[in-house]
Amino acid sequence: MDADVIVIGGGLAGLVATSELVRAGKRVIVVDQENAANLGGQAFWSFGGIFLVDSPMQRRLGVKDSFDLAWQDWQGSAAWDRLDGEHPEDEWAQRWGRAYVEFAADEKRTWLQEHGVRFTPVVGWAERGSLSARGHGNSVPRFHVPWGTGTGISEPFADEARAAAETGRVVFRFRHRVDGLTFTAGRVTGIHGSVLAADDSPRGVSSSRQVVSTFELSAQAVVIATGGIGGDHERVRRWWPERLGTPPKKMVTGVPAHVDGRMLDIAADQGVRLVNRDRMWHYTEGVQNWDPIWPGHAIRILPGPSSLWLDARGRRLPPPGLPGYDTLGTLRLLRTTPDLADYDYSWFVLDQTIIKKEFALSGSEQNPDITNRDRALLLRSRLGRTAPGPVEAFKTKGADFVVAATLDELVRGMNDLTGDHLLDPDAVRDQVVARDRELVNPYSKDAQAMGIRNSRRFLGDRIFRTAKPHALLDPAHGPLIAVRLWVVTRKSLGGIQTDLQGRALNAEGVPIAGLYAAGEAAGFGGGGAHGYNALEGTFLGGCLLTGRTVGRAIAASL
């Protein structure tokens, strides 16, 4: 045997599994098709939000949370409905979902702190939901931001793996692409594949696929932790569900190109059961990066609640199509409305006051204050008189931003930007005026107006995330800004079906000896721990829980 365990994928889930295995005294080979610069995978690029339940940070901000409330929210969001038949697709997904909420409400924070992860005092209220108590969404703020953003989560585990490599407990095999699993008497005993040409491209940049040789490696157990399909638009379209309408002709990409789902198809071809492949998570607030790293590189806007959201024809989106509320509900609105099928974008209309306080950009590189743990810069950028520097850069240089002094000028710029000339200035003005009238009083019948005021009742949002209600047409808050929004590919919610030890199952629902799966490749647990919807802060968390579980299960079994 070349090692006790082979981990395929050097992302967060694979690194966490490796951490647990090394701590148990096991020898690990980490195999990844990219170079050493990419250790940490997608997590490195993320904003890093972590879903925690009843944390000290929540309590300090007056948030009353509990396992029962969080589990109610998770079930309402997941809406698992594939529970019938001999081997239901959601059988293990549902169990993993509960295990995750238990983890988030119990030892997750202290375990992360033991690994060197530290959190800012900021708790965000992400994915506020479909406006019903038992439906999708977070009833309270649970989005905890780590110092270092995504790097603050991934780098402690990457550093552990690098340190273990210096002592020989971990061996890295970068630029090794896995082409298949090796079976011996029905048990997975290794992998085989292609060695790719050396490539010193920076992190995230597309790399060469030239094959220079082949390889084989053996071990007592193999872990698949290779992520999802978000970097391959053709795979996304192949699995796009009818319930979300038609896939856009143009999408932008929220993950590096190597996140291509290739290993998932290889596993399926070799008898591994994949479930819920039509469940996926794509954002509707993507903008094209003016300084891209990978092809089609998009940045997602994490919006506060105040921007006016218009479809391509200039009509205000109905609830739950409100900024920051219901990701897939909004995607469904935009992709199932018949007269929008030919248009792949929508619009935010806002002003300088809103962009200054309410726009955050997803990604470690877009948040230098938190990524670099610079508390002084955090206060200046988040509470200053201008928008944070990266936001202002997008406003100035971004291909999807229009800035104007008057509404007529703004609409003219929006029409010029798309070339579709779908927007009627008078109709847009009617939408804006109607919205502004609903903010005159501290109460309203308008769902968005109610949401803005509800948001400001939470201390964290009032300080950091929600502008004081005001009229968009008030010149004191100008200039006016429009942002063209695209669908940005991001996460697979289905994947390899696993039991609660992370063992990969076959078509008969039986564990395949020696084979495990973790992270997005396993649908964040069981092939679909999120069900149909995510509550945010749960993708990195799913990698943490599944990686930890798999590492401990393998260590106990060898």
XYZ file of C-alpha atoms in Angstrom:
558
model
C 0.000 0.000 0.000
C 1.226 3.492 -0.873
C -0.687 5.011 2.075
C -3.409 4.252 4.583
C -5.821 6.606 2.837
C -5.993 8.456 -0.480
C -7.941 11.710 -0.497
C -8.983 12.905 -3.959
C -9.286 16.675 -3.835
C -7.324 19.288 -1.915
C -10.314 21.460 -1.076
C -11.773 22.084 2.371
C -13.558 18.738 2.787
C -10.480 16.791 1.738
C -8.224 18.836 4.021
C -10.501 18.359 7.026
C -10.605 14.603 6.428
C -6.817 14.647 6.130
C -6.529 16.569 9.399
C -8.557 13.965 11.267
C -6.625 11.088 9.725
C -3.226 12.587 10.525
C -4.286 13.246 14.110
C -5.178 9.541 14.309
C -1.707 8.602 13.111
C -2.614 7.599 9.543
C -0.564 8.186 6.409
C -2.427 10.126 3.710
C -1.859 10.884 0.039
C -3.728 13.966 -1.200
C -4.265 13.874 -4.966
C -5.326 16.967 -6.910
C -5.333 17.813 -10.620
C -4.290 21.403 -9.920
C -0.976 22.704 -8.594
C 0.064 23.449 -5.024
C -1.109 27.059 -5.299
C -4.722 25.823 -5.330
C -4.643 23.998 -1.992
C -7.842 24.910 -0.172
C -10.017 24.781 -3.281
C -13.157 26.870 -3.608
C -13.261 27.675 0.098
C -10.239 29.946 -0.317
C -12.241 32.195 -2.662
C -15.406 32.336 -0.589
C -16.730 34.988 1.755
C -16.394 32.298 4.415
C -19.767 32.632 6.144
C -20.523 29.935 8.704
C -23.994 28.894 9.919
C -24.011 28.710 13.723
C -26.950 28.329 16.087
C -27.280 30.136 19.452
C -23.721 31.442 19.363
C -22.243 33.988 21.771
C -22.055 36.445 18.862
C -25.798 36.067 18.247
C -26.620 36.471 21.919
C -24.521 39.640 22.180
C -26.611 41.120 19.365
C -29.886 40.140 21.034
C -30.668 37.193 18.755
C -32.615 34.370 20.398
C -31.862 31.195 18.477
C -32.232 27.497 19.264
C -31.794 24.076 17.752
C -35.573 23.714 17.446
C -35.935 26.958 15.487
C -32.968 26.173 13.266
C -34.203 22.630 12.563
C -37.646 24.037 11.730
C -36.016 26.425 9.262
C -33.830 23.677 7.775
C -36.755 21.323 7.216
C -38.885 24.074 5.708
C -36.060 24.939 3.337
C -35.024 21.405 2.439
C -38.567 20.172 1.689
C -37.251 16.616 1.220
C -39.805 14.734 -0.856
C -37.903 11.739 -2.221
C -38.461 9.424 0.715
C -40.478 6.623 -0.872
C -39.391 3.398 -2.522
C -36.794 0.793 -1.683
C -33.754 3.099 -1.673
C -35.039 6.687 -1.377
C -32.805 9.468 -2.664
C -33.462 11.569 0.449
C -33.123 8.765 2.992
C -29.627 9.702 4.123
C -29.853 13.351 3.071
C -32.479 14.021 5.716
C -30.367 12.378 8.430
C -27.327 14.398 7.402
C -29.401 17.585 7.495
C -30.336 16.986 11.116
C -26.760 16.021 11.962
C -25.579 19.313 10.499
C -27.982 21.429 12.555
C -26.950 19.510 15.678
C -23.305 20.210 14.822
C -24.003 23.916 14.254
C -25.879 24.186 17.560
C -23.272 22.324 19.589
C -19.534 21.815 19.049
C -18.939 23.406 15.646
C -17.740 26.791 16.910
C -15.452 25.440 19.649
C -14.044 22.773 17.302
C -13.231 25.448 14.719
C -11.594 27.587 17.371
C -9.416 24.624 18.330
C -8.184 24.656 14.722
C -7.352 28.348 14.889
C -10.490 29.813 13.282
C -11.631 33.130 14.731
C -14.837 35.041 14.059
C -15.632 38.719 13.667
C -18.455 40.083 15.849
C -20.570 40.439 12.678
C -23.555 38.114 12.266
C -25.413 38.494 8.981
C -29.015 37.711 8.163
C -28.691 35.790 4.910
C -31.419 34.021 2.919
C -34.368 35.497 4.798
C -36.717 33.221 2.935
C -40.149 32.867 1.468
C -42.017 34.911 4.104
C -43.655 32.063 6.039
C -42.763 30.578 9.425
C -42.552 26.988 8.216
C -41.212 27.751 4.762
C -37.742 28.387 3.400
C -35.374 30.797 5.082
C -33.565 31.838 8.246
C -35.891 33.121 10.947
C -32.950 34.892 12.602
C -29.411 35.998 11.628
C -27.002 33.024 11.624
C -24.313 33.975 9.064
C -21.073 34.258 11.066
C -18.136 35.889 9.290
C -14.641 34.568 10.115
C -11.552 36.737 10.250
C -9.831 35.977 6.974
C -13.126 35.320 5.111
C -12.794 31.989 3.239
C -9.056 31.867 3.833
C -9.754 32.040 7.555
C -11.560 28.706 7.264
C -9.455 26.900 4.661
C -5.929 27.994 5.534
C -5.766 26.529 9.066
C -6.486 23.091 7.601
C -4.172 23.700 4.637
C -1.411 24.699 7.054
C -1.972 21.512 9.051
C -1.606 19.451 5.871
C 1.557 21.321 4.839
C 3.054 20.740 8.280
C 2.173 17.027 8.111
C 3.824 16.845 4.683
C 7.086 18.036 6.231
C 7.031 15.035 8.583
C 5.957 12.568 5.908
C 2.462 11.918 7.310
C 0.950 13.581 4.220
C 2.181 13.281 0.647
C 0.814 15.651 -1.979
C 0.368 14.493 -5.546
C -0.467 17.691 -7.407
C -1.160 17.671 -11.159
C -2.475 14.106 -10.810
C -5.909 13.694 -12.437
C -7.885 10.643 -11.348
C -9.427 8.653 -14.209
C -10.849 5.748 -12.211
C -11.140 3.819 -8.976
C -9.336 0.525 -8.517
C -11.422 -2.377 -7.171
C -10.063 -5.588 -5.650
C -12.611 -8.289 -4.784
C -15.376 -5.665 -4.601
C -13.392 -3.276 -2.415
C -11.887 0.052 -3.498
C -8.154 -0.301 -3.006
C -6.793 2.632 -4.943
C -6.976 4.950 -7.901
C -5.389 5.363 -11.309
C -5.110 8.294 -13.658
C -3.038 10.756 -15.636
C -0.149 12.958 -14.637
C -0.648 16.422 -16.131
C 2.131 18.646 -17.366
C 3.666 20.935 -14.772
C 1.891 24.282 -14.652
C 2.778 27.118 -12.296
C -0.337 29.190 -12.997
C -1.556 31.305 -10.066
C -4.410 30.086 -7.886
C -7.718 29.848 -9.737
C -6.310 30.350 -13.224
C -7.198 27.640 -15.770
C -4.335 25.183 -16.159
C -3.008 22.873 -18.855
C -4.642 19.491 -19.414
C -1.691 18.010 -21.309
C -1.043 14.435 -20.151
C 2.623 13.461 -19.702
C 2.310 10.037 -18.011
C 0.038 7.797 -15.972
C -0.029 6.705 -12.324
C -1.516 4.161 -9.936
C -1.798 4.456 -6.153
C -3.103 2.026 -3.543
C -4.513 2.435 -0.054
C -6.906 0.866 2.425
C -9.509 3.581 1.800
C -10.244 6.310 -0.746
C -12.114 9.578 -0.151
C -13.791 11.459 -3.026
C -13.791 15.169 -2.166
C -13.717 16.722 -5.627
C -16.513 19.293 -5.431
C -19.413 19.923 -7.787
C -20.178 20.999 -11.354
C -20.427 24.814 -11.227
C -17.428 25.416 -13.484
C -18.911 23.403 -16.384
C -21.966 25.144 -17.806
C -22.827 22.228 -20.067
C -23.069 19.900 -17.064
C -25.163 22.526 -15.273
C -27.545 22.658 -18.244
C -27.635 18.848 -18.481
C -28.978 18.582 -14.927
C -30.993 21.844 -14.877
C -34.458 20.963 -13.482
C -37.695 21.763 -15.242
C -39.027 23.346 -12.043
C -36.510 26.188 -12.536
C -37.631 26.839 -16.099
C -35.129 27.170 -18.894
C -31.413 27.576 -18.177
C -30.020 30.932 -19.278
C -28.165 31.064 -22.562
C -25.567 33.198 -20.796
C -24.444 32.450 -17.267
C -21.412 33.701 -15.397
C -19.207 31.488 -13.266
C -18.723 31.667 -9.529
C -16.102 28.910 -9.220
C -12.798 28.119 -10.972
C -12.925 26.130 -14.210
C -11.528 22.978 -12.589
C -14.775 22.582 -10.625
C -16.129 20.484 -13.465
C -17.892 17.469 -11.903
C -15.693 15.070 -13.822
C -15.064 12.746 -10.860
C -18.780 12.467 -10.175
C -19.375 10.975 -13.616
C -16.403 8.631 -13.180
C -17.784 7.413 -9.862
C -21.263 6.896 -11.321
C -19.827 4.880 -14.200
C -18.124 2.603 -11.661
C -21.240 1.778 -9.690
C -21.344 4.584 -7.122
C -24.860 5.890 -6.518
C -25.447 9.567 -7.255
C -28.754 11.123 -6.216
C -30.570 14.448 -6.489
C -28.373 15.656 -9.340
C -31.118 18.047 -10.454
C -30.828 20.013 -7.220
C -28.487 22.949 -7.545
C -27.812 26.394 -6.128
C -27.150 29.328 -8.439
C -27.382 32.994 -7.538
C -29.274 35.655 -9.458
C -27.125 38.610 -8.325
C -23.962 37.926 -10.318
C -21.897 40.632 -11.993
C -19.040 40.206 -14.418
C -15.674 40.675 -12.752
C -13.784 43.632 -14.207
C -10.541 41.924 -13.104
C -11.227 38.211 -13.789
C -9.135 35.263 -12.639
C -10.924 32.334 -14.302
C -13.061 32.240 -17.476
C -16.385 34.035 -17.054
C -15.360 34.952 -13.497
C -18.349 36.411 -11.668
C -18.745 38.084 -8.323
C -21.971 37.736 -6.409
C -23.474 40.765 -4.730
C -24.598 40.002 -1.175
C -27.330 42.611 -1.030
C -29.062 44.320 1.808
C -32.855 44.611 1.550
C -33.355 48.068 -0.012
C -32.528 47.856 -3.741
C -35.475 47.822 -6.142
C -35.370 44.591 -8.169
C -36.679 44.800 -11.731
C -36.900 42.095 -14.369
C -35.469 42.636 -17.860
C -38.697 44.354 -18.907
C -38.587 46.797 -16.024
C -41.257 45.228 -13.812
C -40.731 44.975 -10.089
C -40.247 41.393 -8.945
C -42.999 40.142 -6.638
C -42.190 38.446 -3.317
C -40.206 36.320 -2.680
C -38.092 38.132 -5.303
C -36.617 40.529 -2.757
C -32.894 41.187 -2.297
C -31.403 38.676 0.116
C -34.556 36.623 0.632
C -35.075 33.574 -1.552
C -32.336 32.644 -4.004
C -34.056 29.835 -5.880
C -37.494 31.404 -5.558
C -36.131 34.433 -7.416
C -34.352 32.247 -9.968
C -37.640 30.441 -10.591
C -39.461 33.740 -11.112
C -36.919 34.908 -13.645
C -36.657 31.630 -15.579
C -40.307 30.485 -15.649
C -42.002 33.779 -16.607
C -42.763 33.227 -20.316
C -41.884 36.655 -21.674
C -38.510 36.640 -19.844
C -37.181 33.395 -21.340
C -35.133 35.221 -23.982
C -33.457 37.533 -21.463
C -30.802 36.296 -19.075
C -30.501 39.307 -16.781
C -32.409 41.410 -14.265
C -31.713 44.765 -12.580
C -31.072 46.341 -9.203
C -31.980 50.042 -9.030
C -30.533 51.858 -6.018
C -28.563 54.930 -4.971
C -25.238 55.837 -3.397
C -26.589 55.612 0.158
C -27.730 52.038 -0.443
C -24.622 50.844 -2.250
C -22.422 52.336 0.474
C -24.091 50.402 3.261
C -25.778 47.408 1.685
C -23.490 46.045 -1.007
C -21.031 43.356 -0.023
C -19.173 41.351 -2.657
C -18.713 37.638 -2.209
C -15.131 36.456 -2.218
C -11.982 36.689 -0.141
C -10.278 38.961 -2.681
C -13.211 41.401 -2.609
C -13.053 41.926 1.178
C -9.469 42.942 1.997
C -10.429 44.345 5.394
C -11.784 41.047 6.753
C -9.489 38.807 4.693
C -6.427 40.649 6.019
C -7.893 40.900 9.534
C -7.564 44.684 9.406
C -9.972 45.987 12.054
C -9.245 49.642 11.340
C -9.910 49.171 7.623
C -13.072 47.245 8.473
C -14.478 50.181 10.399
C -13.398 52.720 7.777
C -14.744 50.723 4.823
C -18.004 49.495 6.345
C -18.952 52.627 8.277
C -17.248 55.314 6.179
C -18.714 57.969 3.916
C -18.087 56.016 0.727
C -18.706 52.453 -0.299
C -15.936 49.928 0.402
C -13.093 50.203 -2.113
C -13.878 46.977 -4.030
C -17.532 48.052 -4.394
C -16.534 51.483 -5.679
C -14.151 49.789 -8.128
C -17.010 47.737 -9.554
C -19.230 50.812 -9.728
C -16.537 52.619 -11.711
C -15.093 49.794 -13.828
C -17.716 47.051 -13.844
C -19.369 46.238 -17.171
C -22.775 45.864 -15.506
C -23.011 49.192 -13.643
C -24.812 52.353 -14.789
C -24.544 55.589 -12.794
C -26.649 58.689 -13.468
C -27.906 61.863 -11.840
C -31.556 61.442 -12.935
C -33.861 58.514 -13.451
C -34.444 59.269 -17.131
C -30.687 59.321 -17.694
C -30.339 56.079 -15.751
C -32.965 54.249 -17.804
C -31.395 55.517 -21.001
C -28.049 54.107 -19.846
C -29.658 50.772 -18.939
C -31.188 50.457 -22.396
C -27.915 51.409 -24.045
C -26.031 48.830 -21.984
C -28.175 45.885 -23.074
C -29.133 47.059 -26.550
C -32.543 45.445 -25.987
C -34.324 48.747 -25.250
C -36.994 46.998 -23.202
C -37.279 49.651 -20.506
C -39.899 52.380 -20.708
C -38.805 55.409 -18.618
C -42.340 56.202 -17.470
C -43.030 52.606 -16.429
C -39.783 52.432 -14.468
C -40.584 55.763 -12.826
C -43.973 54.407 -11.752
C -42.252 51.452 -10.063
C -39.761 53.691 -8.269
C -42.381 56.218 -7.121
C -44.666 53.454 -5.838
C -41.778 52.019 -3.849
C -40.821 55.430 -2.430
C -44.387 56.189 -1.271
C -44.398 53.039 0.859
C -41.440 54.340 2.900
C -43.050 57.582 4.094
C -44.539 55.903 7.194
C -42.918 53.456 9.630
C -45.458 50.859 8.501
C -46.570 49.635 5.090
C -48.476 47.019 3.109
C -45.426 46.551 0.864
C -43.425 43.389 1.653
C -40.082 44.995 0.851
C -40.796 48.098 2.917
C -41.779 45.877 5.839
C -38.610 43.853 5.342
C -36.383 46.937 5.404
C -37.823 48.081 8.710
C -37.749 44.561 10.123
C -34.079 44.327 9.179
C -33.216 47.532 11.013
C -34.700 46.126 14.218
C -31.689 43.791 14.272
C -28.728 45.715 15.681
C -26.183 44.117 13.360
C -28.114 45.071 10.226
C -28.861 48.583 11.484
C -25.142 49.213 12.018
C -23.616 47.378 9.059
C -26.125 46.243 6.444
C -29.369 48.216 6.080
C -29.633 51.844 5.041
C -32.124 54.140 6.720
C -35.363 54.040 4.671
C -35.496 56.842 2.135
C -36.821 57.709 -1.318
C -34.666 56.646 -4.269
C -35.607 59.883 -6.022
C -34.289 62.057 -3.177
C -31.203 63.722 -4.747
C -29.533 63.906 -1.319
C -28.888 60.157 -1.623
C -27.656 60.196 -5.225
C -26.379 59.437 -7.689
C -28.727 56.736 -8.915
C -27.216 53.378 -9.798
C -28.438 50.419 -11.846
C -26.739 47.026 -11.782
C -27.369 44.376 -14.435
C -27.514 40.990 -12.723
C -26.716 37.587 -14.215
C -27.223 34.044 -13.014
C -23.938 32.912 -11.474
C -23.276 29.171 -11.217
C -22.172 27.985 -7.820
C -23.145 24.745 -6.026
C -24.423 21.227 -6.611
C -26.893 20.208 -3.896
C -26.968 16.523 -4.882
C -24.127 14.061 -5.211
C -22.785 10.742 -3.998
C -25.162 9.097 -1.557
C -23.426 8.374 1.737
C -24.446 6.934 5.087
C -23.776 8.763 8.350
C -20.177 7.524 8.368
C -19.616 9.030 4.925
C -19.382 5.630 3.223
C -20.334 5.800 -0.459
C -23.297 3.608 -1.386
C -23.979 1.549 -4.489
C -27.220 1.291 -6.463
C -28.627 -1.167 -3.904
C -27.952 1.224 -1.038
C -25.064 -0.882 0.284
C -21.761 0.738 1.366
C -18.911 0.191 -1.074
C -16.033 -1.158 0.984
C -13.131 1.259 1.171
C -14.885 4.205 -0.514
C -16.008 7.414 1.172
C -17.200 10.825 -0.045
C -17.232 14.268 1.544
C -18.139 17.857 0.807
C -19.981 18.997 -2.291
C -19.226 15.704 -4.050
C -21.461 14.057 -1.438
C -24.162 16.709 -1.654
C -22.723 18.050 1.627
C -23.818 14.790 3.238
C -25.982 11.899 2.132
C -26.303 13.193 -1.411
C -28.423 16.189 -0.502
C -28.313 17.478 3.094
C -29.763 20.822 1.958
C -32.684 19.325 0.067
C -33.980 21.919 -2.390
C -32.681 25.064 -0.674
C -29.739 26.268 1.378
C -29.761 28.564 4.382
C -26.318 30.037 3.578
C -23.199 29.630 5.643
C -23.879 25.936 5.187
C -21.655 25.001 2.229
C -18.317 25.400 3.994
C -20.005 23.972 7.071
C -21.097 20.912 5.130
C -17.502 20.396 4.005
C -16.341 20.696 7.593
C -18.850 18.198 8.990
C -18.549 15.603 6.239
C -14.758 15.847 6.121
C -14.524 15.463 9.884
C -16.979 12.565 9.925
C -15.227 10.698 7.119
C -11.786 11.212 8.625
C -12.872 9.912 12.010
C -14.831 6.995 10.551
C -11.896 5.814 8.443
C -9.437 6.210 11.309
C -11.674 4.084 13.521
C -12.058 1.375 10.873
C -8.396 0.850 9.917
